[in-house]
PDB file of C-alpha atoms in Angstrom:
ATOM      1  CA  PHE O  29      -6.858   9.648  -2.084  1.00 61.00           C
ATOM      2  CA  TRP O  30      -6.548   7.493  -5.189  1.00 64.00           C
ATOM      3  CA  SER O  31      -7.310   3.785  -5.491  1.00 69.00           C
ATOM      4  CA  PHE O  32      -8.006   1.031  -7.964  1.00 68.00           C
ATOM      5  CA  GLN O  33      -9.478  -2.448  -7.759  1.00 69.00           C
ATOM      6  CA  PRO O  34      -8.240  -4.721 -10.539  1.00 68.00           C
ATOM      7  CA  GLU O  35     -10.911  -7.414 -10.073  1.00 69.00           C
ATOM      8  CA  GLY O  36     -14.356  -7.594  -8.440  1.00 76.00           C
ATOM      9  CA  PRO O  37     -15.150  -6.493  -4.903  1.00 85.00           C
ATOM     10  CA  PRO O  38     -11.930  -6.065  -2.890  1.00 88.00           C
ATOM     11  CA  LYS O  39     -11.107  -8.282   0.081  1.00 90.00           C
ATOM     12  CA  LYS O  40      -8.737  -5.782   1.702  1.00 93.00           C
ATOM     13  CA  ALA O  41      -7.039  -2.458   1.086  1.00 95.00           C
ATOM     14  CA  PHE O  42      -3.310  -1.880   0.754  1.00 96.00           C
ATOM     15  CA  ILE O  43      -2.613   1.681   1.894  1.00 97.00           C
ATOM     16  CA  CYS O  44       0.428   3.158   0.132  1.00 96.00           C
ATOM     17  CA  GLU O  45       1.832   6.672   0.223  1.00 95.00           C
ATOM     18  CA  SER O  46       1.452   7.366  -3.498  1.00 94.00           C
ATOM     19  CA  SER O  47      -0.415   6.102  -6.523  1.00 93.00           C
ATOM     20  CA  ILE O  48       2.844   4.910  -8.144  1.00 95.00           C
ATOM     21  CA  ASP O  49       3.599   2.841  -5.042  1.00 96.00           C
ATOM     22  CA  ALA O  50       0.065   1.383  -5.083  1.00 95.00           C
ATOM     23  CA  VAL O  51       0.460   0.333  -8.734  1.00 94.00           C
ATOM     24  CA  SER O  52       3.970  -0.981  -8.037  1.00 96.00           C
ATOM     25  CA  LEU O  53       2.737  -3.100  -5.106  1.00 96.00           C
ATOM     26  CA  TYR O  54      -0.073  -4.476  -7.276  1.00 93.00           C
ATOM     27  CA  LEU O  55       2.463  -5.441  -9.974  1.00 93.00           C
ATOM     28  CA  ILE O  56       4.743  -7.074  -7.402  1.00 94.00           C
ATOM     29  CA  HIS O  57       1.791  -9.077  -6.040  1.00 92.00           C
ATOM     30  CA  SER O  58       0.629 -10.011  -9.536  1.00 90.00           C
ATOM     31  CA  ARG O  59       4.098 -11.132 -10.679  1.00 91.00           C
ATOM     32  CA  ASN O  60       4.508 -13.262  -7.554  1.00 88.00           C
ATOM     33  CA  GLY O  61       1.165 -15.004  -8.052  1.00 84.00           C
ATOM     34  CA  MET O  62      -0.367 -13.416  -4.963  1.00 84.00           C
ATOM     35  CA  GLU O  63      -4.040 -12.555  -4.543  1.00 81.00           C
ATOM     36  CA  VAL O  64      -4.720  -9.245  -6.282  1.00 79.00           C
ATOM     37  CA  ASN O  65      -8.452  -8.958  -5.623  1.00 86.00           C
ATOM     38  CA  ASN O  66      -7.803  -5.985  -3.349  1.00 92.00           C
ATOM     39  CA  ALA O  67      -7.976  -2.210  -3.363  1.00 93.00           C
ATOM     40  CA  TYR O  68      -4.595  -0.554  -3.844  1.00 93.00           C
ATOM     41  CA  CYS O  69      -4.712   2.977  -2.445  1.00 94.00           C
ATOM     42  CA  GLY O  70      -2.379   5.965  -2.657  1.00 94.00           C
ATOM     43  CA  ILE O  71      -3.021   8.497   0.102  1.00 94.00           C
ATOM     44  CA  ALA O  72      -0.668  11.336  -0.918  1.00 91.00           C
ATOM     45  CA  GLY O  73       1.617  11.012   2.097  1.00 91.00           C
ATOM     46  CA  VAL O  74       1.628   9.483   5.570  1.00 91.00           C
ATOM     47  CA  ALA O  75       0.358  12.681   7.200  1.00 89.00           C
ATOM     48  CA  ASN O  76      -3.067  11.951   5.732  1.00 90.00           C
ATOM     49  CA  GLN O  77      -4.328  10.195   8.881  1.00 94.00           C
ATOM     50  CA  GLN O  78      -8.002  10.908   8.183  1.00 94.00           C
ATOM     51  CA  THR O  79      -7.780   9.005   4.902  1.00 94.00           C
ATOM     52  CA  ILE O  80      -6.045   6.055   6.579  1.00 95.00           C
ATOM     53  CA  GLU O  81      -8.906   5.880   9.074  1.00 95.00           C
ATOM     54  CA  ARG O  82     -11.539   6.208   6.322  1.00 94.00           C
ATOM     55  CA  ILE O  83     -10.009   3.350   4.297  1.00 94.00           C
ATOM     56  CA  GLN O  84      -9.652   1.161   7.367  1.00 94.00           C
ATOM     57  CA  ALA O  85     -13.348   1.724   8.186  1.00 94.00           C
ATOM     58  CA  TRP O  86     -14.235   0.645   4.629  1.00 91.00           C
ATOM     59  CA  LEU O  87     -12.126  -2.551   4.370  1.00 94.00           C
ATOM     60  CA  PRO O  88      -9.673  -4.616   6.401  1.00 96.00           C
ATOM     61  CA  SER O  89      -6.407  -2.838   5.632  1.00 97.00           C
ATOM     62  CA  VAL O  90      -2.671  -3.354   5.354  1.00 97.00           C
ATOM     63  CA  LEU O  91      -0.416  -0.347   5.834  1.00 97.00           C
ATOM     64  CA  ALA O  92       2.161  -0.461   3.027  1.00 97.00           C
ATOM     65  CA  VAL O  93       3.924   2.887   3.435  1.00 97.00           C
ATOM     66  CA  ASP O  94       7.575   3.726   2.733  1.00 97.00           C
ATOM     67  CA  ASN O  95      10.562   2.227   4.508  1.00 97.00           C
ATOM     68  CA  ASP O  96      11.782   5.526   5.951  1.00 97.00           C
ATOM     69  CA  PRO O  97      11.415   7.511   9.210  1.00 96.00           C
ATOM     70  CA  ALA O  98       8.045   9.022   8.172  1.00 96.00           C
ATOM     71  CA  GLY O  99       6.723   5.566   7.267  1.00 96.00           C
ATOM     72  CA  GLU O 100       7.932   4.183  10.602  1.00 97.00           C
ATOM     73  CA  GLN O 101       6.123   6.956  12.483  1.00 97.00           C
ATOM     74  CA  CYS O 102       2.974   6.168  10.506  1.00 97.00           C
ATOM     75  CA  ARG O 103       3.244   2.463  11.380  1.00 97.00           C
ATOM     76  CA  LYS O 104       3.684   3.350  15.071  1.00 97.00           C
ATOM     77  CA  ARG O 105       0.716   5.737  14.942  1.00 96.00           C
ATOM     78  CA  ASN O 106      -1.396   2.969  13.397  1.00 97.00           C
ATOM     79  CA  CYS O 107      -0.032  -0.026  15.301  1.00 96.00           C
ATOM     80  CA  GLY O 108      -3.408  -1.795  15.114  1.00 95.00           C
ATOM     81  CA  ILE O 109      -3.160  -2.086  11.318  1.00 97.00           C
ATOM     82  CA  PRO O 110      -1.011  -4.894   9.896  1.00 97.00           C
ATOM     83  CA  SER O 111       1.885  -3.555   7.862  1.00 97.00           C
ATOM     84  CA  LEU O 112       3.970  -4.565   4.895  1.00 96.00           C
ATOM     85  CA  ILE O 113       7.363  -2.866   4.531  1.00 97.00           C
ATOM     86  CA  PRO O 114       9.227  -2.580   1.226  1.00 97.00           C
ATOM     87  CA  GLN O 115      12.804  -3.839   1.117  1.00 96.00           C
ATOM     88  CA  GLY O 116      14.020  -0.608  -0.464  1.00 96.00           C
ATOM     89  CA  LYS O 117      12.703   2.869   0.257  1.00 96.00           C
ATOM     90  CA  ASP O 118       9.321   2.293  -1.399  1.00 96.00           C
ATOM     91  CA  TRP O 119       7.349  -0.150  -3.584  1.00 96.00           C
ATOM     92  CA  ASN O 120       8.351   1.578  -6.809  1.00 94.00           C
ATOM     93  CA  GLU O 121      12.020   1.065  -5.923  1.00 95.00           C
ATOM     94  CA  ASP O 122      11.329  -2.607  -5.108  1.00 95.00           C
ATOM     95  CA  LEU O 123       9.554  -3.076  -8.436  1.00 95.00           C
ATOM     96  CA  ILE O 124      12.410  -1.491 -10.391  1.00 93.00           C
ATOM     97  CA  SER O 125      15.032  -3.582  -8.584  1.00 91.00           C
ATOM     98  CA  SER O 126      13.046  -6.775  -9.295  1.00 87.00           C
ATOM     99  CA  CYS O 127      13.262  -6.055 -13.041  1.00 80.00           C
ATOM    100  CA  TYR O 128      17.057  -6.240 -13.072  1.00 67.00           C
TER     101      TYR O 128
END
């Protein structure tokens, strides 16, 4: 998986499907004045359950996968992890729509 931490030690991890969605979610948080001292992770698809479990064991996590049937199945499979759902299909789409 891929991740970045923009500032200091992260407080939690946002688990996204792709690196572009992780960066997009970070930008959305940053633009809205939200806490960004977190790890933003791209896991290369919701089927990567082992990586979800590894990240969750490392830091308190928020599942921030796509707003589609595969994302919904992932949220159901990981119902013990809080989730954040994009308004559009994914965080990149939400970021683009917020620019216009």
